[in-house]
GROMACS .gro file of C-alpha atoms in nm:
model
  186
    1UNK     CA    1  -0.043  -0.045  -0.014
    2UNK     CA    2   0.326   0.306   0.088
    3UNK     CA    3   0.430   0.195  -0.216
    4UNK     CA    4   0.084   0.234  -0.370
    5UNK     CA    5   0.061   0.550  -0.231
    6UNK     CA    6   0.437   0.732  -0.309
    7UNK     CA    7   0.330   0.574  -0.665
    8UNK     CA    8   0.006   0.792  -0.678
    9UNK     CA    9   0.192   1.097  -0.465
   10UNK     CA   10   0.420   1.132  -0.812
   11UNK     CA   11   0.159   1.059  -1.014
   12UNK     CA   12   0.052   1.366  -0.892
   13UNK     CA   13   0.321   1.582  -0.867
   14UNK     CA   14   0.418   1.510  -1.206
   15UNK     CA   15   0.050   1.677  -1.363
   16UNK     CA   16   0.099   1.946  -1.099
   17UNK     CA   17   0.405   2.002  -1.317
   18UNK     CA   18   0.310   1.963  -1.632
   19UNK     CA   19  -0.011   2.199  -1.548
   20UNK     CA   20   0.179   2.516  -1.422
   21UNK     CA   21   0.457   2.366  -1.742
   22UNK     CA   22   0.169   2.420  -1.944
   23UNK     CA   23  -0.037   2.777  -1.816
   24UNK     CA   24   0.365   2.941  -1.810
   25UNK     CA   25   0.427   2.807  -2.190
   26UNK     CA   26   0.039   2.975  -2.284
   27UNK     CA   27   0.099   3.291  -2.054
   28UNK     CA   28   0.494   3.352  -2.219
   29UNK     CA   29   0.315   3.258  -2.511
   30UNK     CA   30   0.004   3.523  -2.521
   31UNK     CA   31   0.323   3.732  -2.442
   32UNK     CA   32   0.561   3.664  -2.743
   33UNK     CA   33   0.235   3.580  -2.952
   34UNK     CA   34   0.065   3.985  -2.889
   35UNK     CA   35   0.335   4.290  -2.893
   36UNK     CA   36   0.472   4.201  -3.211
   37UNK     CA   37   0.118   4.277  -3.389
   38UNK     CA   38   0.063   4.566  -3.124
   39UNK     CA   39   0.384   4.719  -3.310
   40UNK     CA   40   0.215   4.706  -3.607
   41UNK     CA   41  -0.161   4.844  -3.478
   42UNK     CA   42   0.051   5.148  -3.377
   43UNK     CA   43   0.257   5.211  -3.602
   44UNK     CA   44  -0.093   5.111  -3.905
   45UNK     CA   45  -0.305   5.369  -3.653
   46UNK     CA   46  -0.039   5.652  -3.722
   47UNK     CA   47  -0.115   5.541  -4.060
   48UNK     CA   48  -0.459   5.481  -4.107
   49UNK     CA   49  -0.497   5.927  -4.005
   50UNK     CA   50  -0.267   5.999  -4.279
   51UNK     CA   51  -0.425   6.217  -4.526
   52UNK     CA   52  -0.431   6.029  -4.833
   53UNK     CA   53  -0.723   5.834  -4.869
   54UNK     CA   54  -0.602   5.497  -5.023
   55UNK     CA   55  -0.294   5.433  -4.705
   56UNK     CA   56  -0.569   5.501  -4.449
   57UNK     CA   57  -0.809   5.246  -4.608
   58UNK     CA   58  -0.517   4.972  -4.684
   59UNK     CA   59  -0.425   5.060  -4.283
   60UNK     CA   60  -0.772   5.072  -4.168
   61UNK     CA   61  -0.801   4.638  -4.388
   62UNK     CA   62  -0.437   4.599  -4.176
   63UNK     CA   63  -0.597   4.686  -3.815
   64UNK     CA   64  -0.901   4.490  -3.888
   65UNK     CA   65  -0.659   4.155  -3.995
   66UNK     CA   66  -0.466   4.220  -3.693
   67UNK     CA   67  -0.771   4.267  -3.512
   68UNK     CA   68  -0.833   3.951  -3.600
   69UNK     CA   69  -0.533   3.811  -3.565
   70UNK     CA   70  -0.623   3.864  -3.160
   71UNK     CA   71  -0.978   3.644  -3.171
   72UNK     CA   72  -0.699   3.339  -3.278
   73UNK     CA   73  -0.473   3.413  -3.029
   74UNK     CA   74  -0.758   3.425  -2.839
   75UNK     CA   75  -0.837   3.115  -2.934
   76UNK     CA   76  -0.527   2.896  -2.996
   77UNK     CA   77  -0.517   2.976  -2.627
   78UNK     CA   78  -0.805   2.851  -2.495
   79UNK     CA   79  -0.741   2.507  -2.671
   80UNK     CA   80  -0.402   2.525  -2.549
   81UNK     CA   81  -0.551   2.651  -2.155
   82UNK     CA   82  -0.873   2.357  -2.107
   83UNK     CA   83  -0.777   2.110  -2.454
   84UNK     CA   84  -1.095   2.279  -2.596
   85UNK     CA   85  -1.244   2.501  -2.895
   86UNK     CA   86  -1.341   2.866  -2.763
   87UNK     CA   87  -1.717   2.788  -2.609
   88UNK     CA   88  -1.988   2.754  -2.868
   89UNK     CA   89  -2.222   3.135  -2.852
   90UNK     CA   90  -2.429   3.270  -3.072
   91UNK     CA   91  -2.365   3.489  -3.323
   92UNK     CA   92  -2.453   3.571  -3.723
   93UNK     CA   93  -2.371   3.333  -3.935
   94UNK     CA   94  -2.430   3.541  -4.211
   95UNK     CA   95  -2.196   3.865  -4.111
   96UNK     CA   96  -1.927   3.658  -4.032
   97UNK     CA   97  -1.925   3.482  -4.401
   98UNK     CA   98  -1.916   3.892  -4.560
   99UNK     CA   99  -1.648   4.006  -4.350
  100UNK     CA  100  -1.389   3.707  -4.458
  101UNK     CA  101  -1.532   3.765  -4.773
  102UNK     CA  102  -1.510   4.146  -4.745
  103UNK     CA  103  -1.138   4.041  -4.609
  104UNK     CA  104  -0.973   3.732  -4.956
  105UNK     CA  105  -1.192   3.982  -5.179
  106UNK     CA  106  -0.890   4.224  -5.305
  107UNK     CA  107  -0.715   3.863  -5.382
  108UNK     CA  108  -0.963   3.799  -5.575
  109UNK     CA  109  -0.929   4.170  -5.781
  110UNK     CA  110  -0.571   4.112  -5.782
  111UNK     CA  111  -0.601   3.768  -5.993
  112UNK     CA  112  -0.907   3.987  -6.177
  113UNK     CA  113  -1.195   3.754  -6.013
  114UNK     CA  114  -1.480   3.785  -5.830
  115UNK     CA  115  -1.604   3.719  -5.463
  116UNK     CA  116  -1.967   3.802  -5.345
  117UNK     CA  117  -2.239   3.664  -5.086
  118UNK     CA  118  -2.574   3.625  -5.125
  119UNK     CA  119  -2.866   3.404  -4.974
  120UNK     CA  120  -2.948   3.498  -4.577
  121UNK     CA  121  -2.862   3.859  -4.472
  122UNK     CA  122  -2.872   3.843  -4.103
  123UNK     CA  123  -2.890   3.439  -4.008
  124UNK     CA  124  -2.878   3.399  -3.578
  125UNK     CA  125  -2.693   3.055  -3.521
  126UNK     CA  126  -2.534   2.929  -3.214
  127UNK     CA  127  -2.170   2.774  -3.332
  128UNK     CA  128  -1.786   2.854  -3.244
  129UNK     CA  129  -1.774   3.198  -3.481
  130UNK     CA  130  -1.347   3.075  -3.522
  131UNK     CA  131  -1.378   2.734  -3.573
  132UNK     CA  132  -1.640   2.878  -3.889
  133UNK     CA  133  -1.483   3.130  -4.047
  134UNK     CA  134  -1.172   2.941  -4.033
  135UNK     CA  135  -1.361   2.642  -4.201
  136UNK     CA  136  -1.480   2.938  -4.478
  137UNK     CA  137  -1.109   3.078  -4.534
  138UNK     CA  138  -0.995   2.731  -4.541
  139UNK     CA  139  -1.283   2.689  -4.870
  140UNK     CA  140  -1.266   3.079  -5.042
  141UNK     CA  141  -0.825   3.002  -4.993
  142UNK     CA  142  -0.886   2.667  -5.263
  143UNK     CA  143  -1.087   2.808  -5.473
  144UNK     CA  144  -0.908   3.124  -5.489
  145UNK     CA  145  -0.594   2.871  -5.512
  146UNK     CA  146  -0.683   2.554  -5.724
  147UNK     CA  147  -1.071   2.708  -5.864
  148UNK     CA  148  -1.040   2.923  -6.176
  149UNK     CA  149  -1.363   3.187  -6.290
  150UNK     CA  150  -1.552   3.410  -6.020
  151UNK     CA  151  -1.625   3.230  -5.724
  152UNK     CA  152  -1.978   3.306  -5.506
  153UNK     CA  153  -2.011   3.214  -5.159
  154UNK     CA  154  -2.458   3.097  -5.061
  155UNK     CA  155  -2.499   3.104  -4.753
  156UNK     CA  156  -2.882   2.993  -4.592
  157UNK     CA  157  -3.110   2.759  -4.388
  158UNK     CA  158  -3.220   2.457  -4.483
  159UNK     CA  159  -3.429   2.246  -4.153
  160UNK     CA  160  -3.258   2.307  -3.935
  161UNK     CA  161  -2.939   2.358  -4.055
  162UNK     CA  162  -2.725   2.663  -4.117
  163UNK     CA  163  -2.564   2.629  -4.449
  164UNK     CA  164  -2.256   2.743  -4.628
  165UNK     CA  165  -2.156   2.677  -4.992
  166UNK     CA  166  -1.870   2.822  -5.118
  167UNK     CA  167  -1.849   2.748  -5.572
  168UNK     CA  168  -1.615   2.843  -5.779
  169UNK     CA  169  -1.584   2.700  -6.154
  170UNK     CA  170  -1.350   2.402  -6.079
  171UNK     CA  171  -1.048   2.357  -6.058
  172UNK     CA  172  -0.741   2.405  -6.251
  173UNK     CA  173  -0.522   2.098  -6.309
  174UNK     CA  174  -0.379   1.921  -6.645
  175UNK     CA  175  -0.723   1.744  -6.704
  176UNK     CA  176  -0.922   1.737  -7.064
  177UNK     CA  177  -1.197   1.998  -7.050
  178UNK     CA  178  -1.427   1.821  -7.212
  179UNK     CA  179  -1.478   1.558  -6.840
  180UNK     CA  180  -1.378   1.787  -6.650
  181UNK     CA  181  -1.720   1.931  -6.394
  182UNK     CA  182  -1.787   2.319  -6.472
  183UNK     CA  183  -1.985   2.412  -6.159
  184UNK     CA  184  -1.809   2.223  -5.849
  185UNK     CA  185  -1.944   2.321  -5.557
  186UNK     CA  186  -1.712   2.301  -5.200
   0.00000   0.00000   0.00000
């Protein structure tokens, strides 16, 4: 019994040490991950007050992206601390989709492609906005990198399920165009 008690005490001590190490890592990571974006944000705020409207607009877009990065850092630190993704909450899926589309749209425009969003203008849902946003970004990035033509994102409700569809004109590859699917949805 004494040997078993000693083994359990040793295990408890090791677990406590691991938990303390993870908390210290999270605190250090939080500081290290937030310091450079904070410095960048301060510079961008100065630029956003510029008399040049194009520079001010670009600075504001970059500030919005830094704000999104800050939320991602929060989500990752929450995951590191708890082992779970952020807690689910009520949010407007349609607003989230338009927000992400607005951020990636300039990349489409550089390639002379259009990104449009249709469907519901407001759609209240319960879930994890960060996870939905990350999945949406992956789909839009894939459509940008591997698709062709314009891209349309549709937000709708089907029964009790929220659907977000990202549709492009198919994949760019070396297959015979006669056999390629001209309307690929993701």
